[in-house]
mmCIF file of C-alpha atoms in Angstrom:
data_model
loop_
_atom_site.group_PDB
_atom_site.id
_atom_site.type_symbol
_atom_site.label_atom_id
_atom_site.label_comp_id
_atom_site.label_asym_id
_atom_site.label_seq_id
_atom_site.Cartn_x
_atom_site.Cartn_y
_atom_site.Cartn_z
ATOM 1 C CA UNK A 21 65.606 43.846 46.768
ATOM 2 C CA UNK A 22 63.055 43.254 49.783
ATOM 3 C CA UNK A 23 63.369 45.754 52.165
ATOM 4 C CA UNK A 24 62.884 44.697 55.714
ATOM 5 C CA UNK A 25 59.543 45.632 56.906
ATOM 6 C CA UNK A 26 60.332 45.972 60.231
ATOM 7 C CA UNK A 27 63.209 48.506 59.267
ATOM 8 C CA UNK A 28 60.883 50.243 57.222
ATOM 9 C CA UNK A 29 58.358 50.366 60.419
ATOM 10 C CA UNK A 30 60.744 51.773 63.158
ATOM 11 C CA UNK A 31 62.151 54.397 60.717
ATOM 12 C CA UNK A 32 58.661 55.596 59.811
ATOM 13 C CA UNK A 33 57.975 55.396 64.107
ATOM 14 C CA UNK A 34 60.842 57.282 64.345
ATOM 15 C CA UNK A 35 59.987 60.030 62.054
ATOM 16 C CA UNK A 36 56.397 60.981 63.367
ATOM 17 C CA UNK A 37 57.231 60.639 66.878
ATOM 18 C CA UNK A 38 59.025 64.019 65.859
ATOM 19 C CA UNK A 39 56.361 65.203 63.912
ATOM 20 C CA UNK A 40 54.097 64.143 67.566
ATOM 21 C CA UNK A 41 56.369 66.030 69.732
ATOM 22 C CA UNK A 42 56.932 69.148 67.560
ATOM 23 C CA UNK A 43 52.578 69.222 67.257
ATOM 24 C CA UNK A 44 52.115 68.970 70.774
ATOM 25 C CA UNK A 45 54.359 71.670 71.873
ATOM 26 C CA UNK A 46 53.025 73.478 69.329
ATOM 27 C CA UNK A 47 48.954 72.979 71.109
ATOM 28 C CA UNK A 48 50.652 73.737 74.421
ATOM 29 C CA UNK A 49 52.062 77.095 73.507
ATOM 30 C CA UNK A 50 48.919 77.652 72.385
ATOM 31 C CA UNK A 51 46.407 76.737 75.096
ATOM 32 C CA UNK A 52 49.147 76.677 77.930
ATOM 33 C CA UNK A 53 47.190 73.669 78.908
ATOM 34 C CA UNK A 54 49.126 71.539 81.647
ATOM 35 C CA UNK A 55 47.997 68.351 80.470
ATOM 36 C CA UNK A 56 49.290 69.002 77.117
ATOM 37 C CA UNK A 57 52.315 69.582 78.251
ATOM 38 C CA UNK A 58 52.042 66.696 80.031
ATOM 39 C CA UNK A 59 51.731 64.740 77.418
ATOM 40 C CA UNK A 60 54.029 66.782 74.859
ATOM 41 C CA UNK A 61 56.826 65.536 77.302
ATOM 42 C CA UNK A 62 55.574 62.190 77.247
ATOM 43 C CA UNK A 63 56.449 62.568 73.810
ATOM 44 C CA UNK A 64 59.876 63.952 74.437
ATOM 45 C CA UNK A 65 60.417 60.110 76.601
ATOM 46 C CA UNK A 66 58.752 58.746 73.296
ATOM 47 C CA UNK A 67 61.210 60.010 70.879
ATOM 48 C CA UNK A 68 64.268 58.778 72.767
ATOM 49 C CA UNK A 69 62.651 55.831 73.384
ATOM 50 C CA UNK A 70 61.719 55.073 69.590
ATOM 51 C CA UNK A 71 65.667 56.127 68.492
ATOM 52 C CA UNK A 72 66.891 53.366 71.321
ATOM 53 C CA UNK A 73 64.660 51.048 69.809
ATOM 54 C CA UNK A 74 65.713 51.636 66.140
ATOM 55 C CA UNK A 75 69.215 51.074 67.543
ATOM 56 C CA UNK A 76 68.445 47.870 69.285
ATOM 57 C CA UNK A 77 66.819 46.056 65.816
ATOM 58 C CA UNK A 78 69.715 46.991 63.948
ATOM 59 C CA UNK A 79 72.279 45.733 66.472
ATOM 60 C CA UNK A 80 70.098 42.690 66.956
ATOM 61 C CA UNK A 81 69.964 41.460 63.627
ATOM 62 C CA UNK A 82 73.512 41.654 63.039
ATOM 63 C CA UNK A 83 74.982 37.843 62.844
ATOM 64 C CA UNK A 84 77.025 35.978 65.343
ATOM 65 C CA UNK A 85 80.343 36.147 65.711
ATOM 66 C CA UNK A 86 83.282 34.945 67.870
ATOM 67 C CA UNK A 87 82.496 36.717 70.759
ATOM 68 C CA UNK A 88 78.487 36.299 70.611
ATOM 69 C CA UNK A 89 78.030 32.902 69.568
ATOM 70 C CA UNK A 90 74.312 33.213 70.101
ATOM 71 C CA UNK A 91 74.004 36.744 68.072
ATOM 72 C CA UNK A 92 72.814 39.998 69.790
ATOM 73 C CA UNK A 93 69.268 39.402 70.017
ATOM 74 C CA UNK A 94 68.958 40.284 73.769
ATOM 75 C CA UNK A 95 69.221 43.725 73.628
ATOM 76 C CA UNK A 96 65.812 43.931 72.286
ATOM 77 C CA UNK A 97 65.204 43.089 76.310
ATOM 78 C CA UNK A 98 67.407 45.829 77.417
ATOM 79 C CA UNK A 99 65.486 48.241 75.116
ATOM 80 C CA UNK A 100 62.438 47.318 76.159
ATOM 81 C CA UNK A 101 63.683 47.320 80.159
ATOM 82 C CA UNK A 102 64.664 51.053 78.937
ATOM 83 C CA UNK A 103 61.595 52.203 77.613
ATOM 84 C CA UNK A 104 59.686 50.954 80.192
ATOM 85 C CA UNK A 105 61.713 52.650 82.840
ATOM 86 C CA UNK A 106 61.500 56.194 80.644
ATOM 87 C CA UNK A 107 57.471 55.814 80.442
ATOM 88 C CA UNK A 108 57.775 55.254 84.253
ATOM 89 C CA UNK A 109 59.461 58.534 84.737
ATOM 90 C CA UNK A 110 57.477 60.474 82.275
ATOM 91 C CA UNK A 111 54.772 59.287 84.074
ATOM 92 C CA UNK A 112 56.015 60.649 87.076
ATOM 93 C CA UNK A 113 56.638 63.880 85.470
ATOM 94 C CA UNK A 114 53.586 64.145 84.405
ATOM 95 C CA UNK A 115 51.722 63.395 88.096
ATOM 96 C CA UNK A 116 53.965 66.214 89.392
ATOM 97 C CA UNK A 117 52.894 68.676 86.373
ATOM 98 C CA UNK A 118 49.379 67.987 87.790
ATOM 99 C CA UNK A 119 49.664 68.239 91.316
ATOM 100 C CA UNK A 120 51.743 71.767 90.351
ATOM 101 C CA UNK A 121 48.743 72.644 88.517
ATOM 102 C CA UNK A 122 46.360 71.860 90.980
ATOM 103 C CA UNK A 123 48.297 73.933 93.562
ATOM 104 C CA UNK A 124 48.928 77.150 91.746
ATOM 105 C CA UNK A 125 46.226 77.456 89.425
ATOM 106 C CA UNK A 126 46.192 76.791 85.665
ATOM 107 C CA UNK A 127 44.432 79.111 82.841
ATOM 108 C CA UNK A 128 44.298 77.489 79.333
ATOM 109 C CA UNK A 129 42.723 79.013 76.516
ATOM 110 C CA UNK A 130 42.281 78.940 72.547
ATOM 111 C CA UNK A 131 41.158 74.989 73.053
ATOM 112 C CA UNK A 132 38.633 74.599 70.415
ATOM 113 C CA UNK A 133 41.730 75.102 67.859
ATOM 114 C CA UNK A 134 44.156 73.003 70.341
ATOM 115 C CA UNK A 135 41.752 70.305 70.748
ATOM 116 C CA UNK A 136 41.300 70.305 66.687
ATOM 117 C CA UNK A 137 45.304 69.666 66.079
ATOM 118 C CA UNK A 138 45.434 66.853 69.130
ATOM 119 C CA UNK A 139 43.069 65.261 67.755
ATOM 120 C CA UNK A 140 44.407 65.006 63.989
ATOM 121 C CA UNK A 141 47.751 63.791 66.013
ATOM 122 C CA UNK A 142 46.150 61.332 67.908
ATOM 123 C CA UNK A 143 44.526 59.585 65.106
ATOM 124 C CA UNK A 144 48.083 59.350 63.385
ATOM 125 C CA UNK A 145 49.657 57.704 66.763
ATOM 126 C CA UNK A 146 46.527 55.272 66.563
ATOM 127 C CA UNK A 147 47.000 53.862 63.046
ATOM 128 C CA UNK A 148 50.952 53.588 63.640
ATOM 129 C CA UNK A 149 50.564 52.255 67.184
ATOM 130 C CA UNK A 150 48.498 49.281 65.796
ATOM 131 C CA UNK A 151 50.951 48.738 62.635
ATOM 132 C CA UNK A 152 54.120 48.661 64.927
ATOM 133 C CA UNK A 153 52.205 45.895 67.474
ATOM 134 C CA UNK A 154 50.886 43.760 64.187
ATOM 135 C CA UNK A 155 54.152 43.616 62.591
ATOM 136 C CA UNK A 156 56.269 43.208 65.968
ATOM 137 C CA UNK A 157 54.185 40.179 66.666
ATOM 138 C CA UNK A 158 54.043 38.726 62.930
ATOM 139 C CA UNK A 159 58.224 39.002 63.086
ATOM 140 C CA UNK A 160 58.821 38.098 66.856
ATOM 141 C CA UNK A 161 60.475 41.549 66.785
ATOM 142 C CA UNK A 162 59.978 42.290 70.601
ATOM 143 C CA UNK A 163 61.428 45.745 69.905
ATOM 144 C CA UNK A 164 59.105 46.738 67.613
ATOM 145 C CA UNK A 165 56.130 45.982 69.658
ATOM 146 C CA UNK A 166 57.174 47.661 72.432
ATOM 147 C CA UNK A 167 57.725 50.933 70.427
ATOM 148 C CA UNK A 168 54.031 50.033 69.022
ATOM 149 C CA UNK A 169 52.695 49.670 72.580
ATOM 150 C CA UNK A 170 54.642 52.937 73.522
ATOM 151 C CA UNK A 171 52.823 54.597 70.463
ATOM 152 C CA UNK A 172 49.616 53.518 71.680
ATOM 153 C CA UNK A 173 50.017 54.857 75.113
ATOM 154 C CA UNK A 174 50.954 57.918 73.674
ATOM 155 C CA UNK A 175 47.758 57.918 71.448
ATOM 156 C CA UNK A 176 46.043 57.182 74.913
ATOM 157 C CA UNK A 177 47.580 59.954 76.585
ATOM 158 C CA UNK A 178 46.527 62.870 73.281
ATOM 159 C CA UNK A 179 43.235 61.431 73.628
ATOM 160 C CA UNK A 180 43.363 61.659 77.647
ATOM 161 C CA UNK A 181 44.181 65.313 77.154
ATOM 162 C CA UNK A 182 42.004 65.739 74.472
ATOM 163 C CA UNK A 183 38.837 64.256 76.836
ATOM 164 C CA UNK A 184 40.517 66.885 79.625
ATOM 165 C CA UNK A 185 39.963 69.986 77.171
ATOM 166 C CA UNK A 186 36.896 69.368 76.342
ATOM 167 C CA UNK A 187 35.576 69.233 79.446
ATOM 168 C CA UNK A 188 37.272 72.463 80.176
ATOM 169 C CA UNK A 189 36.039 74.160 76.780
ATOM 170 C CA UNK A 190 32.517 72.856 78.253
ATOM 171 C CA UNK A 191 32.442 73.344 82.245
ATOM 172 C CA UNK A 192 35.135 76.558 81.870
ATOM 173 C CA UNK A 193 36.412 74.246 85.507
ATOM 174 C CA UNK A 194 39.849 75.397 85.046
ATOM 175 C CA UNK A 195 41.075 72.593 87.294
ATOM 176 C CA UNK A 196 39.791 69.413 85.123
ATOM 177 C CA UNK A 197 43.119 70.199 83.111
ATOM 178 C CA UNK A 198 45.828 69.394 85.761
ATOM 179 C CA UNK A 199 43.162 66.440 87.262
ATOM 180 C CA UNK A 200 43.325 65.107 83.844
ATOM 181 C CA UNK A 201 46.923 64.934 83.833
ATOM 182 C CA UNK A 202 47.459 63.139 87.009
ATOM 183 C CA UNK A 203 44.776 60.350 85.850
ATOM 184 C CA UNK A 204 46.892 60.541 82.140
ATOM 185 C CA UNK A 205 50.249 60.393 84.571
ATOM 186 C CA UNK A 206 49.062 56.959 86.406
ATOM 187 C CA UNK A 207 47.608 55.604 83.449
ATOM 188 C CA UNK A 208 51.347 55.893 81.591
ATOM 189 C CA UNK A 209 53.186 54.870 84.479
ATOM 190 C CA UNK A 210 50.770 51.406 84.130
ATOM 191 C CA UNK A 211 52.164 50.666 80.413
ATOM 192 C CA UNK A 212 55.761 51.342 81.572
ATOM 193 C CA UNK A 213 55.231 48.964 84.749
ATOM 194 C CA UNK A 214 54.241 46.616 82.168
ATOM 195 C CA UNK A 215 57.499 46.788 79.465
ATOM 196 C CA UNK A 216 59.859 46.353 82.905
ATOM 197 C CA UNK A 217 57.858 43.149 83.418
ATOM 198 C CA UNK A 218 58.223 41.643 80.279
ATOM 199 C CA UNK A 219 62.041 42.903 79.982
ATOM 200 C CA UNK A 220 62.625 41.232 83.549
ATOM 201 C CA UNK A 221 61.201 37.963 82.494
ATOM 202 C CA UNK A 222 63.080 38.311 78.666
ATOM 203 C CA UNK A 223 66.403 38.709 80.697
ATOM 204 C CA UNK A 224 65.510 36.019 83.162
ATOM 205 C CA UNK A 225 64.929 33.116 80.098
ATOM 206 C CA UNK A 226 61.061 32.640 81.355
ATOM 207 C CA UNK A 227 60.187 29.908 78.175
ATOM 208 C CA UNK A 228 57.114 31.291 76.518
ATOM 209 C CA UNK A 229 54.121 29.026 76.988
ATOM 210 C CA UNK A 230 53.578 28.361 73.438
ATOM 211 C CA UNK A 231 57.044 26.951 72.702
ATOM 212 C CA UNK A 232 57.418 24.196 75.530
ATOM 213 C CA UNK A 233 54.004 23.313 74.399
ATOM 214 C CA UNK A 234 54.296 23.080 70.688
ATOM 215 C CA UNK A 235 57.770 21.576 71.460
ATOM 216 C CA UNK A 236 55.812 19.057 73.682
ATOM 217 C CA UNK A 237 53.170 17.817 72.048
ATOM 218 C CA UNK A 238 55.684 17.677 68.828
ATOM 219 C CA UNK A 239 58.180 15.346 70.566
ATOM 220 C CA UNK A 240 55.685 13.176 72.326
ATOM 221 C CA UNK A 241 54.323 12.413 68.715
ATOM 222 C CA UNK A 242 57.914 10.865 67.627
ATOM 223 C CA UNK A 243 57.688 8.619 70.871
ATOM 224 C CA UNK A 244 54.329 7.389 69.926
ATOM 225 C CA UNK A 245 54.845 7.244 66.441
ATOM 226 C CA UNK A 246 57.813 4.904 67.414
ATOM 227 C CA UNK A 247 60.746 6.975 66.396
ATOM 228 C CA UNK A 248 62.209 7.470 69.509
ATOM 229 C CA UNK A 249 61.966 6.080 72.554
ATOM 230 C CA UNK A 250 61.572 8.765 75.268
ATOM 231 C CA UNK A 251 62.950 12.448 76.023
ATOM 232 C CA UNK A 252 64.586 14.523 78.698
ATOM 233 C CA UNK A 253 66.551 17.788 79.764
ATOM 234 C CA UNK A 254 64.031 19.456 77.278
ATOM 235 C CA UNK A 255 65.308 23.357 77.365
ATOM 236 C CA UNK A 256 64.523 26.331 74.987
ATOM 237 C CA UNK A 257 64.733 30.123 75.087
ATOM 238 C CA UNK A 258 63.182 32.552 72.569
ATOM 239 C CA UNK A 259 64.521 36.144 71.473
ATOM 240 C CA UNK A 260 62.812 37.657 68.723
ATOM 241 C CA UNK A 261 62.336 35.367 65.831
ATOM 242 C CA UNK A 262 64.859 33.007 67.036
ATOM 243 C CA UNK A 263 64.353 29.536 69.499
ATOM 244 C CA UNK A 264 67.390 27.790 70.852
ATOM 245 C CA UNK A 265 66.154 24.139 71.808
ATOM 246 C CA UNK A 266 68.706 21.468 73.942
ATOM 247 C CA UNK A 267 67.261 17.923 74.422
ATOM 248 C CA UNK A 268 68.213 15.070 75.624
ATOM 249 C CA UNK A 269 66.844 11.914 73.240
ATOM 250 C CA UNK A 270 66.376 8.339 73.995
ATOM 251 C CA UNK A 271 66.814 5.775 71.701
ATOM 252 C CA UNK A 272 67.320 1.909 71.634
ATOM 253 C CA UNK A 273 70.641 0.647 72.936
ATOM 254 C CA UNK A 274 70.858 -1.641 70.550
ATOM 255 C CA UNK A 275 70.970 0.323 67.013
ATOM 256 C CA UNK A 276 73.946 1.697 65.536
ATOM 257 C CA UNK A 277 75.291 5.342 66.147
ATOM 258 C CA UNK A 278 74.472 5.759 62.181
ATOM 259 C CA UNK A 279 71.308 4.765 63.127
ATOM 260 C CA UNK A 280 70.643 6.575 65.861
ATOM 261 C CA UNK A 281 71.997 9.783 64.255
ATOM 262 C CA UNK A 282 69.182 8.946 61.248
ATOM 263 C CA UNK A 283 66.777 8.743 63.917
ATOM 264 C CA UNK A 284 67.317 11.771 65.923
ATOM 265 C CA UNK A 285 67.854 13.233 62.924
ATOM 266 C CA UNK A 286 64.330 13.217 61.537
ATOM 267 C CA UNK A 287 63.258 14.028 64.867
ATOM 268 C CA UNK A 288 64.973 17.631 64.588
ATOM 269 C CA UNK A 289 63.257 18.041 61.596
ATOM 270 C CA UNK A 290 60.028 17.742 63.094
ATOM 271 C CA UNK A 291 61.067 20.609 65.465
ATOM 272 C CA UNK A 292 61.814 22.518 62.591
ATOM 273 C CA UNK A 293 59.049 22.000 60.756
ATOM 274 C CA UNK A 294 57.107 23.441 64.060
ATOM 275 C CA UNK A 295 58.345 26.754 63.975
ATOM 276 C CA UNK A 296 58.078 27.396 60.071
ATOM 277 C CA UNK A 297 58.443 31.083 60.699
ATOM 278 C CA UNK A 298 61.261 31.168 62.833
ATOM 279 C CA UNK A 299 65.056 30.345 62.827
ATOM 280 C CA UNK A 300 65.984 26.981 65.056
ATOM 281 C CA UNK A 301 68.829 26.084 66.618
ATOM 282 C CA UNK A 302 68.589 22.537 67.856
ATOM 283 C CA UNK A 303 71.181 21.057 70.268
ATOM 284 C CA UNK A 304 70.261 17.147 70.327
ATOM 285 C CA UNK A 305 72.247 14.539 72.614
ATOM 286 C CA UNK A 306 71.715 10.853 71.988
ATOM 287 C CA UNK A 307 70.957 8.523 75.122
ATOM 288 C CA UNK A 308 70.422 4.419 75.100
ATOM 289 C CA UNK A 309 67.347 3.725 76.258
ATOM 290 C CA UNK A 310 68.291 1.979 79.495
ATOM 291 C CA UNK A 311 68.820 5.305 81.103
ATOM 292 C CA UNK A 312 69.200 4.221 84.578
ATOM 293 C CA UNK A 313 72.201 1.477 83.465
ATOM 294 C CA UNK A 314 73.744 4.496 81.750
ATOM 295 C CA UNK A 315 74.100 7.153 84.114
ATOM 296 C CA UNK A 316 73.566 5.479 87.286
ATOM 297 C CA UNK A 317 73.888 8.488 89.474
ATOM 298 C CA UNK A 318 71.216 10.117 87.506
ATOM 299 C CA UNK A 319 71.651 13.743 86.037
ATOM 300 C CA UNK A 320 72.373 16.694 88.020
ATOM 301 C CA UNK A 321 69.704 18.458 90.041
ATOM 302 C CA UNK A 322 69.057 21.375 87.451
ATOM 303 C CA UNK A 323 67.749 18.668 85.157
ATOM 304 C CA UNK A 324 64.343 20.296 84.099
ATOM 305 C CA UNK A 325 62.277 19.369 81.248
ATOM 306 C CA UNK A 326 60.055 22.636 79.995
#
């Protein structure tokens, strides 16, 4: 049997970001650097983070049922929303780390051999980080590429730190380490600004771009082609590898029902065939084609076509 690839992913995320955060409290016991620490607790945000996440694509997957007729997709939105909000706070932990540092002095040491074992880490985040982003996009698994973006900041943030102890290693300027982990701090706090935004507008149904074009252009090629007459109240929503599309379709008063049915029929599989790598729920009403005669007041105000 074929496992799941993006199962297989988060449980291999989840297993080195333990390996990450037992390595880098490992280098800061040894160099009592503060910008390793610093980042070994970006790591601690990381782990909890990654188990949420491995959480959320199990739940989400699970099918519909009587209670969630549209499945549980939209947690992936509410994990995101929460890792974003727990880089934002390690990033804040991290600033303060710095600023203590700057204030009361900081003396690492033993940072040829620290910066040897951050580096080997780093490399490790790096190849996962970009695995977890390519296969969250190739399955629409919004989860996963959060976790993958979360890896890469954390790949940013051991290299950061790295960058910081060499300088020290080179200068013996004490105070580049805790300076190093406020510019780490406000770089991290940028990536977790960034999952909150995309969370917000997940939550919020903002169509994606590509949809309500492809679903465009698609439709617009069945009224010119002669199909159908005209469209309206055009809606869709993504979540993951899922699109839920409603439309309104126009079609001459004159033909049958059967007919019509045939028509707007072969019209939904054009939609289909649009989004061959996704599951497509279509929701198709059938109109006459002397719209005005048939609804006379006109449709309510929130009729929007995306």
């Amino acid at each position: 049997m074929k496992r799941d690839p993006r199962k297989v992913a988060i449980m291999i995320s989840v297993s080195v970001s333990g390996v990450m955060l037992a390595g880098k409290l490992f280098v800061y016991a040894l160099t009592s650097s503060r910008v390793m620490l610093a980042d070994a607790a970006e790591s601690v945000v990381h782990g909890v983070a990654t188990g949420f996440a491995a959480f959320s694509l199990w739940y989400s997957q699970r099918p519909a049922d009587q209670c969630h007729p549209y499945g549980h997709g939209r947690i992936v939105y509410f994990s995101t929303g929460f890792e974003g909000a727990l880089i934002f706070a390690a990033a804040m932990a991290v600033i303060y780390s710095g600023i203590e540092g700057l204030i009361h002095g900081v003396h690492p040491h033993r940072l040829d051999v620290g910066i040897a074992i951050a580096s080997s880490l780093a490399a490790i985040n790096l190849v996962l980080g970009i695995a977890l982003v390519r296969i969250g996009r190739k399955h629409h698994a919004m989860v996963l590429e959060a976790n993958g973006r979360h890896v890469l900041s954390d790949f940013w943030t051991t290299a950061g730190a790295i960058i910081g102890l060499t300088l020290v290693e080179l200068t013996s300027i004490s105070w580049i380490d805790p300076v190093a982990a406020i510019l780490l701090g406000a770089w991290i706090m940028i990536g977790g600004a960034s999952l909150l935004r995309r969370s917000y507008t997940g939550l919020m149904d903002q169509v994606p771009s590509e949809v309500s074009e492809r679903l465009r252009t698609g439709l617009r090629q069945e009224v010119d082609g002669g199909l159908i007459v005209d469209f309206h109240q055009l809606r869709s929503r993504r979540v993951n590898d899922e699109i839920w599309i409603d439309v309104h379709v126009l079609v001459p008063g004159e033909v049958t029902l059967a007919r019509a049915h045939e028509q707007v029929t072969e019209v939904e599989k054009s939609i289909y065939a649009l989004f061959p790598d996704d599951k497509v729920h279509i929701a198709s009403h059938i109109e006459p084609s002397d719209h005005e005669s048939a609804h006379p007041g006109g449709h309510p105000a929130n009729d929007v076509t995306v």
